[in-house]
Coordinates of C-alpha atoms in Angstrom, one line a residue:
X1 CA 23.4 27.7 -20.7
X2 CA 21.1 29.4 -18.2
X3 CA 23.6 28.7 -15.4
X4 CA 26.4 30.3 -17.4
X5 CA 24.2 33.4 -17.9
X6 CA 23.3 33.6 -14.2
X7 CA 27.0 33.2 -13.3
X8 CA 28.0 35.9 -15.8
X9 CA 25.4 38.3 -14.3
X10 CA 26.8 37.7 -10.8
X11 CA 30.3 38.7 -12.0
X12 CA 29.2 41.7 -14.1
X13 CA 31.3 44.8 -13.6
X14 CA 28.2 46.9 -14.1
X15 CA 26.5 45.1 -11.2
X16 CA 29.6 45.7 -9.0
X17 CA 29.7 49.3 -10.0
X18 CA 26.1 49.9 -9.3
X19 CA 26.3 48.4 -5.8
X20 CA 29.5 50.4 -5.3
X21 CA 27.8 53.6 -6.2
X22 CA 25.0 52.8 -3.7
X23 CA 27.6 52.3 -1.0
X24 CA 29.3 55.6 -1.9
X25 CA 26.0 57.4 -1.7
X26 CA 25.7 56.2 1.8
X27 CA 29.2 57.5 2.6
X28 CA 28.5 61.0 1.4
X29 CA 26.4 62.1 4.5
X30 CA 28.9 60.3 6.8
X31 CA 31.8 62.2 5.4
X32 CA 29.7 65.5 5.4
X33 CA 28.9 65.0 9.1
X34 CA 32.7 65.3 9.8
X35 CA 32.9 68.8 8.3
X36 CA 29.5 70.5 9.0
X37 CA 26.7 70.5 11.5
X38 CA 24.2 71.0 8.7
X39 CA 24.2 67.3 8.1
X40 CA 23.2 65.3 11.1
X41 CA 22.1 61.8 10.3
X42 CA 21.1 59.2 12.9
X43 CA 21.5 55.5 12.7
X44 CA 17.9 55.3 11.7
X45 CA 18.6 57.7 8.8
X46 CA 21.4 55.5 7.5
X47 CA 19.3 52.4 7.8
X48 CA 16.4 54.0 5.9
X49 CA 18.7 55.2 3.2
X50 CA 20.4 51.8 3.0
X51 CA 16.9 50.1 2.7
X52 CA 15.9 52.6 0.0
X53 CA 19.1 52.2 -2.0
X54 CA 18.9 48.4 -1.6
X55 CA 15.3 48.3 -2.9
X56 CA 16.3 50.3 -5.9
X57 CA 19.3 48.2 -6.5
X58 CA 17.4 44.9 -6.1
X59 CA 14.7 46.1 -8.5
X60 CA 17.2 47.1 -11.1
X61 CA 19.1 43.8 -10.6
X62 CA 15.8 41.9 -11.2
X63 CA 15.0 43.9 -14.2
X64 CA 18.4 43.3 -15.8
X65 CA 18.0 39.6 -15.2
X66 CA 14.5 39.4 -16.6
X67 CA 14.6 41.7 -19.6
X68 CA 17.2 42.1 -22.3
X69 CA 15.4 45.1 -23.8
X70 CA 17.4 48.3 -23.1
X71 CA 14.3 50.5 -23.4
X72 CA 12.4 48.4 -20.8
X73 CA 15.4 48.5 -18.5
X74 CA 15.6 52.3 -19.0
X75 CA 11.9 52.7 -18.3
X76 CA 12.4 50.9 -15.0
X77 CA 15.4 52.9 -14.2
X78 CA 13.7 56.2 -14.9
X79 CA 10.7 55.2 -12.8
X80 CA 13.0 54.1 -10.0
X81 CA 14.9 57.4 -10.2
X82 CA 11.7 59.4 -9.9
X83 CA 10.5 57.3 -7.0
X84 CA 13.9 57.5 -5.2
X85 CA 14.1 61.2 -5.7
X86 CA 10.6 61.7 -4.4
X87 CA 11.2 59.8 -1.3
X88 CA 14.7 61.3 -0.7
X89 CA 13.5 64.9 -1.3
X90 CA 10.5 64.5 0.9
X91 CA 12.5 63.0 3.7
X92 CA 15.3 65.5 3.5
X93 CA 13.6 68.8 3.0
X94 CA 10.1 68.3 1.6
X95 CA 9.0 69.0 -1.9
X96 CA 6.4 71.6 -1.0
X97 CA 7.3 73.7 2.0
X98 CA 9.3 71.7 4.5
X99 CA 9.4 68.0 5.3
X100 CA 6.6 68.4 7.9
X101 CA 4.1 69.7 5.4
X102 CA 1.3 67.0 5.1
X103 CA 0.8 68.0 1.4
X104 CA 4.0 66.2 0.6
X105 CA 2.3 62.9 1.4
X106 CA 0.4 63.2 -1.9
X107 CA 3.7 62.6 -3.7
X108 CA 3.8 59.1 -2.3
X109 CA 0.5 58.5 -4.0
X110 CA 2.2 59.1 -7.3
X111 CA 4.6 56.3 -6.5
X112 CA 1.6 54.2 -5.5
X113 CA -0.1 55.0 -8.9
X114 CA 3.0 53.9 -10.8
X115 CA 3.3 50.7 -8.8
X116 CA -0.3 49.7 -8.9
X117 CA -0.5 50.5 -12.6
X118 CA 2.6 48.3 -13.2
X119 CA 1.1 45.4 -11.2
X120 CA -2.3 45.7 -13.0
X121 CA -0.4 45.7 -16.4
X122 CA 1.4 42.6 -15.2
X123 CA 4.7 44.4 -15.9
X124 CA 4.0 44.4 -19.6
X125 CA 5.6 47.3 -21.4
X126 CA 2.5 48.8 -23.0
X127 CA 0.6 48.9 -19.7
X128 CA 3.7 50.1 -17.9
X129 CA 3.9 53.1 -20.4
X130 CA 0.3 54.0 -19.5
X131 CA 0.9 53.6 -15.8
X132 CA 3.9 55.9 -16.0
X133 CA 1.9 58.5 -18.1
X134 CA -0.8 58.5 -15.3
X135 CA 2.0 58.9 -12.7
X136 CA 3.4 61.9 -14.7
X137 CA 0.0 63.5 -14.8
X138 CA -0.5 63.0 -11.1
X139 CA 3.0 64.4 -10.3
X140 CA 2.3 67.5 -12.4
X141 CA -1.1 68.0 -10.9
X142 CA 0.2 67.8 -7.3
X143 CA 3.2 70.0 -8.1
X144 CA 0.9 72.7 -9.7
X145 CA -1.4 72.5 -6.8
X146 CA 1.5 73.0 -4.4
X147 CA 2.5 76.2 -6.1
X148 CA -0.2 78.0 -4.1
X149 CA 1.8 77.3 -1.0
X150 CA 5.4 77.1 -2.3
X151 CA 6.0 78.3 -5.9
X152 CA 9.7 77.1 -6.1
X153 CA 8.8 73.7 -4.6
X154 CA 5.8 73.4 -6.8
X155 CA 7.8 74.1 -9.9
X156 CA 10.5 71.7 -8.9
X157 CA 7.9 69.0 -8.1
X158 CA 6.2 69.5 -11.4
X159 CA 9.6 69.0 -13.2
X160 CA 9.7 65.5 -11.6
X161 CA 6.9 64.6 -14.0
X162 CA 9.6 64.6 -16.7
X163 CA 11.1 61.5 -15.2
X164 CA 7.8 59.8 -15.3
X165 CA 7.3 60.9 -18.9
X166 CA 10.8 59.6 -19.8
X167 CA 9.9 56.2 -18.3
X168 CA 6.6 56.2 -20.2
X169 CA 8.4 56.9 -23.5
X170 CA 11.0 54.2 -22.9
X171 CA 8.2 51.6 -22.0
X172 CA 6.3 52.7 -25.1
X173 CA 9.5 52.0 -27.2
X174 CA 9.9 48.6 -25.5
X175 CA 6.3 47.8 -26.3
X176 CA 6.9 48.5 -29.9
X177 CA 9.9 46.1 -29.7
X178 CA 7.6 43.5 -28.1
X179 CA 9.6 43.5 -24.9
X180 CA 8.3 42.6 -21.4
X181 CA 9.7 41.7 -18.1

């Protein structure tokens, strides 16, 4: 029975679609580079983006294989979306000021808080909810603090807390259902 489930997961159209979307995301800058000089990616940029997308994809893949609860899966997805967007935005243009502003390094601490909290919670839904709530508070605090330098960037950064809150709410719902990884 377990082998049939694993084989079915390997052939899932959702899995193929997810990895296909990741590949298309990598093609966007390649195509854009053909039409504008505004986009100028190096081989290193493509490798970094591929690693980042691969890490997100593998984490989602693992989550789908280990948890059947849609709220738990959604909580992981929202946390991964927040983490991905933080890394992507900071690498591309910076969230506060430009990408060279050292203040932007604080946002990586938010990802660290979420990851450390998840590990300490042993990936149990109730603990994950708390970890994502703390990450949301950290994201909002850093974003508000950044408004002194860059109001627009600070507001946008603060809005990212919404993804962490969504993740927390989904994990809380999963905890009520008794779901864990």
